[in-house]
mmCIF file of C-alpha atoms in Angstrom:
data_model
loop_
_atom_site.group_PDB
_atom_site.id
_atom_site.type_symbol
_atom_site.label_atom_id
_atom_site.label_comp_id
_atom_site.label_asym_id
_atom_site.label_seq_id
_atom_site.Cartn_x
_atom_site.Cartn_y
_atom_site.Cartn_z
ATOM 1 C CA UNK L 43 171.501 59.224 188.016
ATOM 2 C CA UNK L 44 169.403 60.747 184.989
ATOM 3 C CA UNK L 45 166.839 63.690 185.324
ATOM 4 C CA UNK L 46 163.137 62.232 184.969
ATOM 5 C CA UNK L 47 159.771 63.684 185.246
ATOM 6 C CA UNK L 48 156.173 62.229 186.713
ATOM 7 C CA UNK L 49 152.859 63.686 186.452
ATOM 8 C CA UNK L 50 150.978 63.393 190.036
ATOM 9 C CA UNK L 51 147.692 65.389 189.143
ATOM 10 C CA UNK L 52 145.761 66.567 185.923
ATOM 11 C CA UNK L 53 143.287 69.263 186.707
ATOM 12 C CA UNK L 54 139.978 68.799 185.503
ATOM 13 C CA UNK L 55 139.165 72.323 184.392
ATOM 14 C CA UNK L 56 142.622 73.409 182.895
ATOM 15 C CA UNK L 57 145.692 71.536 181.636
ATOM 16 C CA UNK L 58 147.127 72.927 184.829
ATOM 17 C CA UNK L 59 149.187 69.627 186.302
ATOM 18 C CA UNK L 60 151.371 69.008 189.274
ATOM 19 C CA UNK L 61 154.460 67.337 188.689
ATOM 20 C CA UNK L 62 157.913 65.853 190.176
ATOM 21 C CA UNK L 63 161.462 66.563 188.265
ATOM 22 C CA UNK L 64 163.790 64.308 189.699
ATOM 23 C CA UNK L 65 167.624 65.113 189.405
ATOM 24 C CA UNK L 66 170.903 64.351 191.089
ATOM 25 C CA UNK L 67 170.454 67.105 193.631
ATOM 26 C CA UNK L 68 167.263 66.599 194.573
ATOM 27 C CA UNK L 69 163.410 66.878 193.593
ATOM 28 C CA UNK L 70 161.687 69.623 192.496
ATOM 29 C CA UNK L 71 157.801 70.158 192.725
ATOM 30 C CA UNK L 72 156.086 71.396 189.598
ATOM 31 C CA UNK L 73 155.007 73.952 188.410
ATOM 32 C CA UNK L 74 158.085 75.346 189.724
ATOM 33 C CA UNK L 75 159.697 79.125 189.529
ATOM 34 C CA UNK L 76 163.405 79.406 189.465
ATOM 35 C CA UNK L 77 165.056 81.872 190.697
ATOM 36 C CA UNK L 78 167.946 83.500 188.191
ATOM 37 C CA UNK L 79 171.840 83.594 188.916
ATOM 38 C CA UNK L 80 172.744 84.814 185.880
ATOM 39 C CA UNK L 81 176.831 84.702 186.993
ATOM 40 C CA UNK L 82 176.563 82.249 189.548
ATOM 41 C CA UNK L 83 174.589 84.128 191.967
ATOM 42 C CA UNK L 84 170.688 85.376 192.665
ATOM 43 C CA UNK L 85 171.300 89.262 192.918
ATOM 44 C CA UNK L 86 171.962 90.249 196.440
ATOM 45 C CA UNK L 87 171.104 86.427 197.758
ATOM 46 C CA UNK L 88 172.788 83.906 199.259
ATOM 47 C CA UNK L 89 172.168 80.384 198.514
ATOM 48 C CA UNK L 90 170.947 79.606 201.803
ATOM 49 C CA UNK L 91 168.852 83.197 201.953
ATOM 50 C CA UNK L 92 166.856 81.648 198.356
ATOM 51 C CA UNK L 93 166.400 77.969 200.110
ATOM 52 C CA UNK L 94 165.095 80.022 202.991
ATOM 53 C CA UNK L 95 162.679 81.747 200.737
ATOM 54 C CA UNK L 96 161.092 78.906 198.977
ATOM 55 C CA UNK L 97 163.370 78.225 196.213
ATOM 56 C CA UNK L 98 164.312 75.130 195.123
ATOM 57 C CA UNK L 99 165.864 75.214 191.798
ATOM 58 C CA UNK L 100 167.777 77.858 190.407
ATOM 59 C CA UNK L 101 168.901 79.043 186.691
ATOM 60 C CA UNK L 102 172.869 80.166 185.659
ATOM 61 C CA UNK L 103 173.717 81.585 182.739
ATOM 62 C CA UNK L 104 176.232 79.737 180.223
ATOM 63 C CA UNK L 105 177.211 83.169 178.322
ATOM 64 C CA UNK L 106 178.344 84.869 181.113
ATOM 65 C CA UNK L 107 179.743 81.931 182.685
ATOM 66 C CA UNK L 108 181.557 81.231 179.892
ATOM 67 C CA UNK L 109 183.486 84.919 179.561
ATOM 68 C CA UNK L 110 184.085 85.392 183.654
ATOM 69 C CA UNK L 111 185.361 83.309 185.164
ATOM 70 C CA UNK L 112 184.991 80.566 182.667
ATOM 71 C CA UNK L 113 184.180 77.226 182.452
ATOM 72 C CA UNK L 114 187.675 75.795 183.099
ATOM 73 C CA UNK L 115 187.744 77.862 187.145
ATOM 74 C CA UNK L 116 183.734 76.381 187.521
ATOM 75 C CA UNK L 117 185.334 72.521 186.730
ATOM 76 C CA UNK L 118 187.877 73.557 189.233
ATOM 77 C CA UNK L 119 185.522 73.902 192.140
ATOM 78 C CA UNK L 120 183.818 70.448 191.277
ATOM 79 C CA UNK L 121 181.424 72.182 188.929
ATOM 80 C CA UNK L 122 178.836 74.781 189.417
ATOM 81 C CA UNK L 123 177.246 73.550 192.201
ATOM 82 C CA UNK L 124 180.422 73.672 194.390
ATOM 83 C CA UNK L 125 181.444 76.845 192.894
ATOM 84 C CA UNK L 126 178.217 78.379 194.266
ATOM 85 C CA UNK L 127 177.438 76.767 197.166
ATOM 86 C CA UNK L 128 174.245 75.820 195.559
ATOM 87 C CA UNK L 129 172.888 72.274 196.696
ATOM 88 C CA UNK L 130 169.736 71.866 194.365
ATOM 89 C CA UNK L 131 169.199 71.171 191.025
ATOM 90 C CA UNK L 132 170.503 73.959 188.404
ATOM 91 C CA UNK L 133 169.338 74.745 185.080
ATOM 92 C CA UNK L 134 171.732 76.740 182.496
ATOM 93 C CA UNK L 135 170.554 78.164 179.432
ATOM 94 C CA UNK L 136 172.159 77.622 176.414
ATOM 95 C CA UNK L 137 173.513 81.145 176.400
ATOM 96 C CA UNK L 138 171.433 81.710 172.523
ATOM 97 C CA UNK L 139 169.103 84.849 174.167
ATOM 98 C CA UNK L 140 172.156 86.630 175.304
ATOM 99 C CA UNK L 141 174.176 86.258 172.265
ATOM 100 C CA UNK L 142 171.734 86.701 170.020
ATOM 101 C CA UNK L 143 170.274 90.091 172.135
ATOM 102 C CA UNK L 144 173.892 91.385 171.444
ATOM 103 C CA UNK L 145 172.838 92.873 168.064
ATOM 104 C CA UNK L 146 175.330 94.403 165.900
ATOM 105 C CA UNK L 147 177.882 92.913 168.529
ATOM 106 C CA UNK L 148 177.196 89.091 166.810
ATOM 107 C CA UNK L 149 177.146 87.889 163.327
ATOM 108 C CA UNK L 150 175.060 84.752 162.929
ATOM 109 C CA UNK L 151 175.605 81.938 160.277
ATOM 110 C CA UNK L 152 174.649 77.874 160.388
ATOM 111 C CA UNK L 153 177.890 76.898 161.957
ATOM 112 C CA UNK L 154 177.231 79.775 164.829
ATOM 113 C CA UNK L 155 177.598 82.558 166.109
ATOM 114 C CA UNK L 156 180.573 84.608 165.981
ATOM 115 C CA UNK L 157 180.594 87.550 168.588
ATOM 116 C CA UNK L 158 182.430 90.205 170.501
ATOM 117 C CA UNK L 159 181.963 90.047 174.852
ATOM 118 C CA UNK L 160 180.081 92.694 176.365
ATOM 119 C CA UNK L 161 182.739 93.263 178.853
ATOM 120 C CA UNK L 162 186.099 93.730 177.193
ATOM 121 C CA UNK L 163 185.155 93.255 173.108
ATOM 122 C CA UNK L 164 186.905 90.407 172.704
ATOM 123 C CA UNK L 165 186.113 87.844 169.931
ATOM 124 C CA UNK L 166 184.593 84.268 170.415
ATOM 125 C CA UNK L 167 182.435 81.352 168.574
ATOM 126 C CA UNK L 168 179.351 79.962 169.616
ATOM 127 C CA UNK L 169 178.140 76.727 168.037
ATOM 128 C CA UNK L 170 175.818 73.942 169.368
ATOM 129 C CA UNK L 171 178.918 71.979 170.373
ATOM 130 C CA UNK L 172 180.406 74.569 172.310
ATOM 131 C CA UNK L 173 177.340 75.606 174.121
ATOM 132 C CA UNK L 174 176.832 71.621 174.743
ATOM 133 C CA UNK L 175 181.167 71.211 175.679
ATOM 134 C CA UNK L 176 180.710 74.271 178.107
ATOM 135 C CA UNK L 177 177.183 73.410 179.608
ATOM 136 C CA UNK L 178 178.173 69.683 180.913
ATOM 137 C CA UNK L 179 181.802 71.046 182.323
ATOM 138 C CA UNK L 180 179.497 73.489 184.575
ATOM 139 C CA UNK L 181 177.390 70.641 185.302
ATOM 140 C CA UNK L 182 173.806 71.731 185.609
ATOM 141 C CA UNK L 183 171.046 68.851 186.257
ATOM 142 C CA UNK L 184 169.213 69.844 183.375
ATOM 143 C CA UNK L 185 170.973 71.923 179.707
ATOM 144 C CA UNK L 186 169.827 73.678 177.340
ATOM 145 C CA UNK L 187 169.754 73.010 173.352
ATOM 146 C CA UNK L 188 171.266 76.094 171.536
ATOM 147 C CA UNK L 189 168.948 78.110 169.214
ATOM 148 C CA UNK L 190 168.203 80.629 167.296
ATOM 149 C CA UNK L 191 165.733 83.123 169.158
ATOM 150 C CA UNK L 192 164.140 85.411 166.841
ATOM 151 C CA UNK L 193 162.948 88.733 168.316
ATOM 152 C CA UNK L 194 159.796 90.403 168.334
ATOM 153 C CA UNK L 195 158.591 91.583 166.013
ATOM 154 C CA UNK L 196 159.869 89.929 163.043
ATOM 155 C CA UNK L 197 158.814 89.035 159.606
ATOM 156 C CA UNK L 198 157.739 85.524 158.474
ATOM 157 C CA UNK L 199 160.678 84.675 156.742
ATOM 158 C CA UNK L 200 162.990 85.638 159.730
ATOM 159 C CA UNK L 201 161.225 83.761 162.078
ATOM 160 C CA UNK L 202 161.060 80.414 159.001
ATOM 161 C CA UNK L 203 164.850 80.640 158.963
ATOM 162 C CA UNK L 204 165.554 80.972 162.672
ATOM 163 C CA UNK L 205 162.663 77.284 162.991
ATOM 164 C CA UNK L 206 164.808 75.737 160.635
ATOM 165 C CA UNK L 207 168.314 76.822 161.803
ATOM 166 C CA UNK L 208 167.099 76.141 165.592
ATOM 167 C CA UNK L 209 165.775 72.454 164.050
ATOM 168 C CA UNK L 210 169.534 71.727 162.804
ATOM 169 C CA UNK L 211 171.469 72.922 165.892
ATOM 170 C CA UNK L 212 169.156 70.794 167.994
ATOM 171 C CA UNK L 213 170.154 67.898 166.345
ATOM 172 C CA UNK L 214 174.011 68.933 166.935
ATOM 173 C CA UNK L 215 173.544 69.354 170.373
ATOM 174 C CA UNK L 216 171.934 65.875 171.383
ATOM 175 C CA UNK L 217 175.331 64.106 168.837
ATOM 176 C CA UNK L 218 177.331 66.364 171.021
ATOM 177 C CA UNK L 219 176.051 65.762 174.338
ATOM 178 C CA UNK L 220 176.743 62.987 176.590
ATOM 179 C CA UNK L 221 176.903 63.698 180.230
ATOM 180 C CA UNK L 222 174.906 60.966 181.811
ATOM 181 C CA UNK L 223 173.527 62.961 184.752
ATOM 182 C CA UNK L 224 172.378 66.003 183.040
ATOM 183 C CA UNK L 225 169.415 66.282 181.167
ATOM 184 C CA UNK L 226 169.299 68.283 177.516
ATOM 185 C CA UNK L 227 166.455 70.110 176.902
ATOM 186 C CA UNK L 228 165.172 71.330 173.521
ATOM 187 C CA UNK L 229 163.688 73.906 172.830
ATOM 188 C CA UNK L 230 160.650 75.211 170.650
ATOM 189 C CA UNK L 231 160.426 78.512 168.356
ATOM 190 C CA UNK L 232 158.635 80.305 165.508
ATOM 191 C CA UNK L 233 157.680 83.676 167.641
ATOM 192 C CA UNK L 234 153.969 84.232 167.450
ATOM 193 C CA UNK L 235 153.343 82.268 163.600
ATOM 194 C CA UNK L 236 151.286 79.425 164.582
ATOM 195 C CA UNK L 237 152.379 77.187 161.775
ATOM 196 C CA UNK L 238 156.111 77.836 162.535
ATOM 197 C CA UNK L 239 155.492 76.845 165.999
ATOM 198 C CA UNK L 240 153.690 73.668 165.029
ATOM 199 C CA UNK L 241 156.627 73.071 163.022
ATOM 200 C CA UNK L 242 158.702 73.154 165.313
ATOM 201 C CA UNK L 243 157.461 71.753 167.826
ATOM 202 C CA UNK L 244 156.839 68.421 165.232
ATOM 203 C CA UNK L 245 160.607 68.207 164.541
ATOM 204 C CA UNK L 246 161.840 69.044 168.010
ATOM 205 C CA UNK L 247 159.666 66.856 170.198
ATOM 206 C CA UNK L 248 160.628 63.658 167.226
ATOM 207 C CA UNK L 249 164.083 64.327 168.656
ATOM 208 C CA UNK L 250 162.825 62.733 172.128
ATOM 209 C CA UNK L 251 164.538 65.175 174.389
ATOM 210 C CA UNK L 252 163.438 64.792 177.804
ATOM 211 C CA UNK L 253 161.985 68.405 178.267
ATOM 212 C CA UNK L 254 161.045 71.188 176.394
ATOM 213 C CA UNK L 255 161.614 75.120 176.377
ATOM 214 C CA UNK L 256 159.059 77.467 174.946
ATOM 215 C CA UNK L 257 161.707 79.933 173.439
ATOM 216 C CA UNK L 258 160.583 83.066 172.278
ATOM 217 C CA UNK L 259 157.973 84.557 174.251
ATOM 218 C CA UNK L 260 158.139 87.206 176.511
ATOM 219 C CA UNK L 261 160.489 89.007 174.612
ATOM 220 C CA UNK L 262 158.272 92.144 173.564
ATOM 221 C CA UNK L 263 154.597 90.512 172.576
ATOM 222 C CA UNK L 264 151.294 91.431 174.363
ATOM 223 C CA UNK L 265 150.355 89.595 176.804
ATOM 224 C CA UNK L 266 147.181 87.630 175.275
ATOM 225 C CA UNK L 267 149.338 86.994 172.300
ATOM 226 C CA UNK L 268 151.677 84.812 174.173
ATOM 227 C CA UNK L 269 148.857 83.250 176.033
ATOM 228 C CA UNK L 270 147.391 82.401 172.191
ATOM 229 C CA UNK L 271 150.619 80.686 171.427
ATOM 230 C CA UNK L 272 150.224 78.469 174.532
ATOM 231 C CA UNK L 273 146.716 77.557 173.689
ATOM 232 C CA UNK L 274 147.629 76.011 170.588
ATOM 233 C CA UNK L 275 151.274 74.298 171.165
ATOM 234 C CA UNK L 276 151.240 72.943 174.629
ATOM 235 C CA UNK L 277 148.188 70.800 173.454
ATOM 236 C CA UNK L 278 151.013 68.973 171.148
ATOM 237 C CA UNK L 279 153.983 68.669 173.376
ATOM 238 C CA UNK L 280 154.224 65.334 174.531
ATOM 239 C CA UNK L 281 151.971 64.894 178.036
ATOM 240 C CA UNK L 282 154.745 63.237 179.915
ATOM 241 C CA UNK L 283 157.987 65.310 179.265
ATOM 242 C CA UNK L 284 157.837 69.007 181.302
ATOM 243 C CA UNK L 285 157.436 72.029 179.635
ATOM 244 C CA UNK L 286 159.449 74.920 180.177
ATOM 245 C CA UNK L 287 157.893 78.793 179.307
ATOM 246 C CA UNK L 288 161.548 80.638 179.450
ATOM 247 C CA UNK L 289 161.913 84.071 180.611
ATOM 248 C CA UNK L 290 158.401 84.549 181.996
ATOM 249 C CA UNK L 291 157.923 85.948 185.616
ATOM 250 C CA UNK L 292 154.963 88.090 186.649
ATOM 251 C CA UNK L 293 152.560 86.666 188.777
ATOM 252 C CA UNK L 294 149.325 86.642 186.238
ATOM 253 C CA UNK L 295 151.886 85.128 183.370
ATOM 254 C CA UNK L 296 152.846 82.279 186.214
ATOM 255 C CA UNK L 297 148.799 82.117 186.581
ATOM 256 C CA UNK L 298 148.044 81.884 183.483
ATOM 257 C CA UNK L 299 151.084 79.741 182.352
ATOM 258 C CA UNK L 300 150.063 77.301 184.766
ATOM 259 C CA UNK L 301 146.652 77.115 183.359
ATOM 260 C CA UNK L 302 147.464 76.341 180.128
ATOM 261 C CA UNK L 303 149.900 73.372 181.159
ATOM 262 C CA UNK L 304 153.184 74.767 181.412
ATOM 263 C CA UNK L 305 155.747 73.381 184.267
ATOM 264 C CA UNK L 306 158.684 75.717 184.783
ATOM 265 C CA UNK L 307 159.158 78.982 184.467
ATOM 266 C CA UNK L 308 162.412 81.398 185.138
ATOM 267 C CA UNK L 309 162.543 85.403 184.891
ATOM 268 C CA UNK L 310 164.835 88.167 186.128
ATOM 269 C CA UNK L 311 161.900 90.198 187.013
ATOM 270 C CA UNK L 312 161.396 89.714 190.413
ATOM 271 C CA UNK L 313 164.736 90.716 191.445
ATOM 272 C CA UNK L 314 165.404 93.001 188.747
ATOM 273 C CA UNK L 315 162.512 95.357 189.359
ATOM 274 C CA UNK L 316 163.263 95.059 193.501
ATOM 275 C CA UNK L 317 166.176 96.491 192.948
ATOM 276 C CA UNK L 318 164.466 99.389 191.382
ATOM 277 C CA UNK L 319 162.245 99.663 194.236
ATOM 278 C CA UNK L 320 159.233 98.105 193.102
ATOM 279 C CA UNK L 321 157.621 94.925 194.917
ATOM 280 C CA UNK L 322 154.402 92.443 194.384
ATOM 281 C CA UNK L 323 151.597 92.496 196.398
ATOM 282 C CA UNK L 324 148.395 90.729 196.219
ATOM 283 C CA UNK L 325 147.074 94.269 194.964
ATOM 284 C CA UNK L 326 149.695 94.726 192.261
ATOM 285 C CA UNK L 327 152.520 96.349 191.754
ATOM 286 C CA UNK L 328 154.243 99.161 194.769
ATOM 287 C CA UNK L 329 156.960 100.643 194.173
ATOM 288 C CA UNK L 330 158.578 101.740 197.678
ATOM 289 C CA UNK L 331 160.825 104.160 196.459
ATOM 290 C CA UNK L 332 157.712 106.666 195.711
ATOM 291 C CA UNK L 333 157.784 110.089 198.148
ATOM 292 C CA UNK L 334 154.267 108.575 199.189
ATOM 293 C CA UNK L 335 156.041 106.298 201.839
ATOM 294 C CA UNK L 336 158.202 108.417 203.496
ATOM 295 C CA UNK L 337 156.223 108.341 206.596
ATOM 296 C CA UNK L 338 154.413 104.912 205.600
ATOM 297 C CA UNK L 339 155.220 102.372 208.990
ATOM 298 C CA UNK L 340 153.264 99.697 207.695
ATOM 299 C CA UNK L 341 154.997 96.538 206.252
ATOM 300 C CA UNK L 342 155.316 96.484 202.619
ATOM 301 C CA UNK L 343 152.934 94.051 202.148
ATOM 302 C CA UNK L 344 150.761 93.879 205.171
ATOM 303 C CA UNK L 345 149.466 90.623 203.852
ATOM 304 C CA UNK L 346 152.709 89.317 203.954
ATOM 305 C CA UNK L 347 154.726 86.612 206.180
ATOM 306 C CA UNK L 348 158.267 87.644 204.506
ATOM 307 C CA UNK L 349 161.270 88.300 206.878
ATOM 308 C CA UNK L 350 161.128 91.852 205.028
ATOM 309 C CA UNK L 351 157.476 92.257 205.920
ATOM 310 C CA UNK L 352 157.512 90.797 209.578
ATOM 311 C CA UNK L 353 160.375 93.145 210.156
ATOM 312 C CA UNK L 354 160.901 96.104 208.583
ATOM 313 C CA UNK L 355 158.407 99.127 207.265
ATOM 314 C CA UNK L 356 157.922 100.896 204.153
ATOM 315 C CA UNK L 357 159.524 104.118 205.389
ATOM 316 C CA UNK L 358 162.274 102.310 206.194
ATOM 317 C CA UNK L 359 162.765 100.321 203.149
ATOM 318 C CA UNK L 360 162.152 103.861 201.354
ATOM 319 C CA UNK L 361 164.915 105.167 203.368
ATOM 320 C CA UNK L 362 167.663 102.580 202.667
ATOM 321 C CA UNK L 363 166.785 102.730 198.737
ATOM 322 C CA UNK L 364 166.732 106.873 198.728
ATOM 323 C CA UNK L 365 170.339 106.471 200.925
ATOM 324 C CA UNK L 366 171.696 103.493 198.448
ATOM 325 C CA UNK L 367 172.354 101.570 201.333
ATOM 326 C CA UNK L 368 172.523 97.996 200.050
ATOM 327 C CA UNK L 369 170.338 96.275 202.661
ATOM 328 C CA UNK L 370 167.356 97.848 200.554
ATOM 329 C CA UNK L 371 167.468 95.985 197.771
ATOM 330 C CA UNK L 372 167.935 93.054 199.740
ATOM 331 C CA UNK L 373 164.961 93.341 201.809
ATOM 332 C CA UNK L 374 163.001 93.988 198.217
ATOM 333 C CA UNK L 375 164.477 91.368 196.766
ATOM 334 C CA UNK L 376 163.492 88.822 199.431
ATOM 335 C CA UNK L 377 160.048 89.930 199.246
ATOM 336 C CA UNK L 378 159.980 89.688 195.638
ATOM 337 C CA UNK L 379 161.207 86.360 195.531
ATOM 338 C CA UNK L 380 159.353 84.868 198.622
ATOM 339 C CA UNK L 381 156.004 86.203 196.739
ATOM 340 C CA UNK L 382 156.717 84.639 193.642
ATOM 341 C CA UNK L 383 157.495 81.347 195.257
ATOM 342 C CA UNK L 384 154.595 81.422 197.889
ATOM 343 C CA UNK L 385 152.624 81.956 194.372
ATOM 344 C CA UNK L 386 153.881 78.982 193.546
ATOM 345 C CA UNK L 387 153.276 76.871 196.320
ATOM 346 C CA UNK L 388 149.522 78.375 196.742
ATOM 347 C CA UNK L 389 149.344 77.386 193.027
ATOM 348 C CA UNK L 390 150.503 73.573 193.286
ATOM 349 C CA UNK L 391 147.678 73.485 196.492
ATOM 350 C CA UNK L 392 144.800 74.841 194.473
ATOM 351 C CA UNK L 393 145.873 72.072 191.857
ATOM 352 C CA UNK L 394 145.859 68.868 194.712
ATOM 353 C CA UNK L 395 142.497 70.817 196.010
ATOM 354 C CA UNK L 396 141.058 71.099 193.021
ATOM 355 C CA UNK L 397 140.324 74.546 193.616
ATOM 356 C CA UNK L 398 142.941 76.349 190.819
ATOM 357 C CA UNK L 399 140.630 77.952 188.575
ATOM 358 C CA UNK L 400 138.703 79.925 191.421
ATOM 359 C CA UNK L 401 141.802 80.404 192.999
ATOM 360 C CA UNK L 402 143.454 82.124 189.450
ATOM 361 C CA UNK L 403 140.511 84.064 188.869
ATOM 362 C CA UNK L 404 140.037 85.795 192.104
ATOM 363 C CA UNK L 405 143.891 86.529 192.235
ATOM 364 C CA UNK L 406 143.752 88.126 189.505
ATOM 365 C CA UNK L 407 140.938 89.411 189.497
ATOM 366 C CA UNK L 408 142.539 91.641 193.030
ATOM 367 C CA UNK L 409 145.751 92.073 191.637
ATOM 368 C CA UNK L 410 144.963 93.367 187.609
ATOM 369 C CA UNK L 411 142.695 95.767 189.568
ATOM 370 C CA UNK L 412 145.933 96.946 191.797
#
């Protein structure tokens, strides 16, 4: 079975839509959030634990798949969805972002990338076939095209090279791929030049992959910058392929994402920053671990229908961080993650109610102020 997308609503005051990706392991409403496992896992989660919360498709990471335990052990388990007990549809990146956030660790030239693993220094060789060979033994639903992100900021002709280089692995990975049930998605650069993006987005969407990623963003530019780059290149991504903003994860980027007519989204953040102690709430950002809470016995989000929040209290949660116990990054993790996709949900209802654009701004309008 192939991966294929449908539109069910347009709304009429944004280019916010709601969609259905349908895959091999199931369908996925959009817009969607996915929860990261970078190695095969979403930090302190089980699989059942991020069904539980809302989740429904989940990202891996090909670059550190690749180096521990490797591809060949993933095939051995009947791919990565047996290997993680995972029963939904999976998305792996390509692996680029990591290699290519390596630094003097990588050495980049049109064939690929040549660099050294962050975990022992050994040697190895990226190219678009390899990323393509190693992404359909894992199996995801839905690939990646290998590219060339360029950071921010970077100079013109930095960001020309890395549209044109990103252009010419694209085309190697659709000759290289041919797994039947997993999707290849390419994906779109140029960092914040408008005619680099238009550029590529021309030559990448003549390709006729089946999705696209929005590579690029989120990697260091303000805010209403990125949301200027949306303005102008979703308008020219084709209407009835999803589009995927990679790497993007706070609640007013989801918002705003959404209302500019993007369809997936994936980020560390939620689980990264609840394992420093920090949670969403409708009124912004709280971070638990603060002395303020010591004697704080309301939930952490009072608002909030969480198993963390029905259960437990601040001081508590304070407690386990302050003690390194490892429940409390759990419980902040679940929160975190059950926020993000009750966001999500909320979102795809104000679409089918016609109701998104009052439903953005007063959102954000409580939580900036937080």
């Amino acid at each position: 079975m192939s991966v294929s997308f449908r539109i069910i609503l347009e709304d009429p005051e944004s280019r916010a839509r709601l969609g259905v990706l349908k895959t091999p392991h199931g369908e996925v409403q959009t817009p969607v959030f996915m929860p990261v496992g970078t190695q095969a896992s979403v930090k302190t989660m089980t699989p059942h634990e991020v069904r539980e919360v809302g989740g429904t498709m989940v990202l891996s990471n090909t670059y550190h798949l690749y180096l521990r335990p490797g591809q060949e052990i993933v095939a051995g388990a009947g791919g990565l969805h047996g290997f993680m007990n995972w029963p939904g549809p999976i998305l792996t990146d390509s692996g680029g972002f990591q290699i290519f956030s390596l630094g003097p660790l990588r050495r980049i030239t049109d064939e690929g990338v040549t660099f050294r693993s962050h975990i022992d220094g050994s040697e190895h060789f990226f190219s678009p076939e390899k990323s393509m060979e190693v992404q359909m033994v894992l199996g995801a639903d839905v690939a990646m095209a290998f590219d060339e992100c360029a950071p921010y900021p970077c100079s013109y002709e930095d960001a020309r090279k890395a549209v044109e280089r990103t252009t010419r692995w694209a085309e190697r990975c659709l000759k290289r791929h041919d797994r039947k049930d997993q999707a290849l998605f390419g994906i779109i650069q140029g960092g914040t030049y408008r005619d680099l993006r238009l550029q590529s987005a021309a030559a990448i969407t003549a390709m006729d992959f089946p999705g696209y990623g929005i590579g690029g963003l989120s990697v260091g530019e303000p805010k209403p910058l990125m949301y200027e780059v949306l303005d102008y290149l979703v308008p020219v991504l084709p209407r009835d392929k999803p589009r995927y903003l990679m790497g993007v994860g706070s609640p007013d980027c989801l918002l705003e994402g959404v209302f500019r007519g993007v369809d997936m989204f994936d980020c560390v953040l939620p689980t990264r920053i609840a394992r420093n102690g920090t949670i969403f709430t409708k009124d912004g950002r709280l971070t638990v671990r603060n002395a303020e809470f010591a004697r704080d016995f309301r939930p952490l989000d009072p608002e909030c229908d969480c198993y963390t929040c029905r259960n437990f209290t601040r001081a508590y949660v304070r407690h386990l961080l302050k003690a390194n116990e490892v429940l409390g990054i759990r419980l902040t993790t679940w929160h975190n993650l059950y926020f993000v996709l009750k966001l999500m949900r909320d979102i795809r209802q104000a679409i089918r109610g016609k109701y998104f654009s009052a439903f953005k701004r007063d959102f954000l309008r409580r939580f900036n102020a937080g």
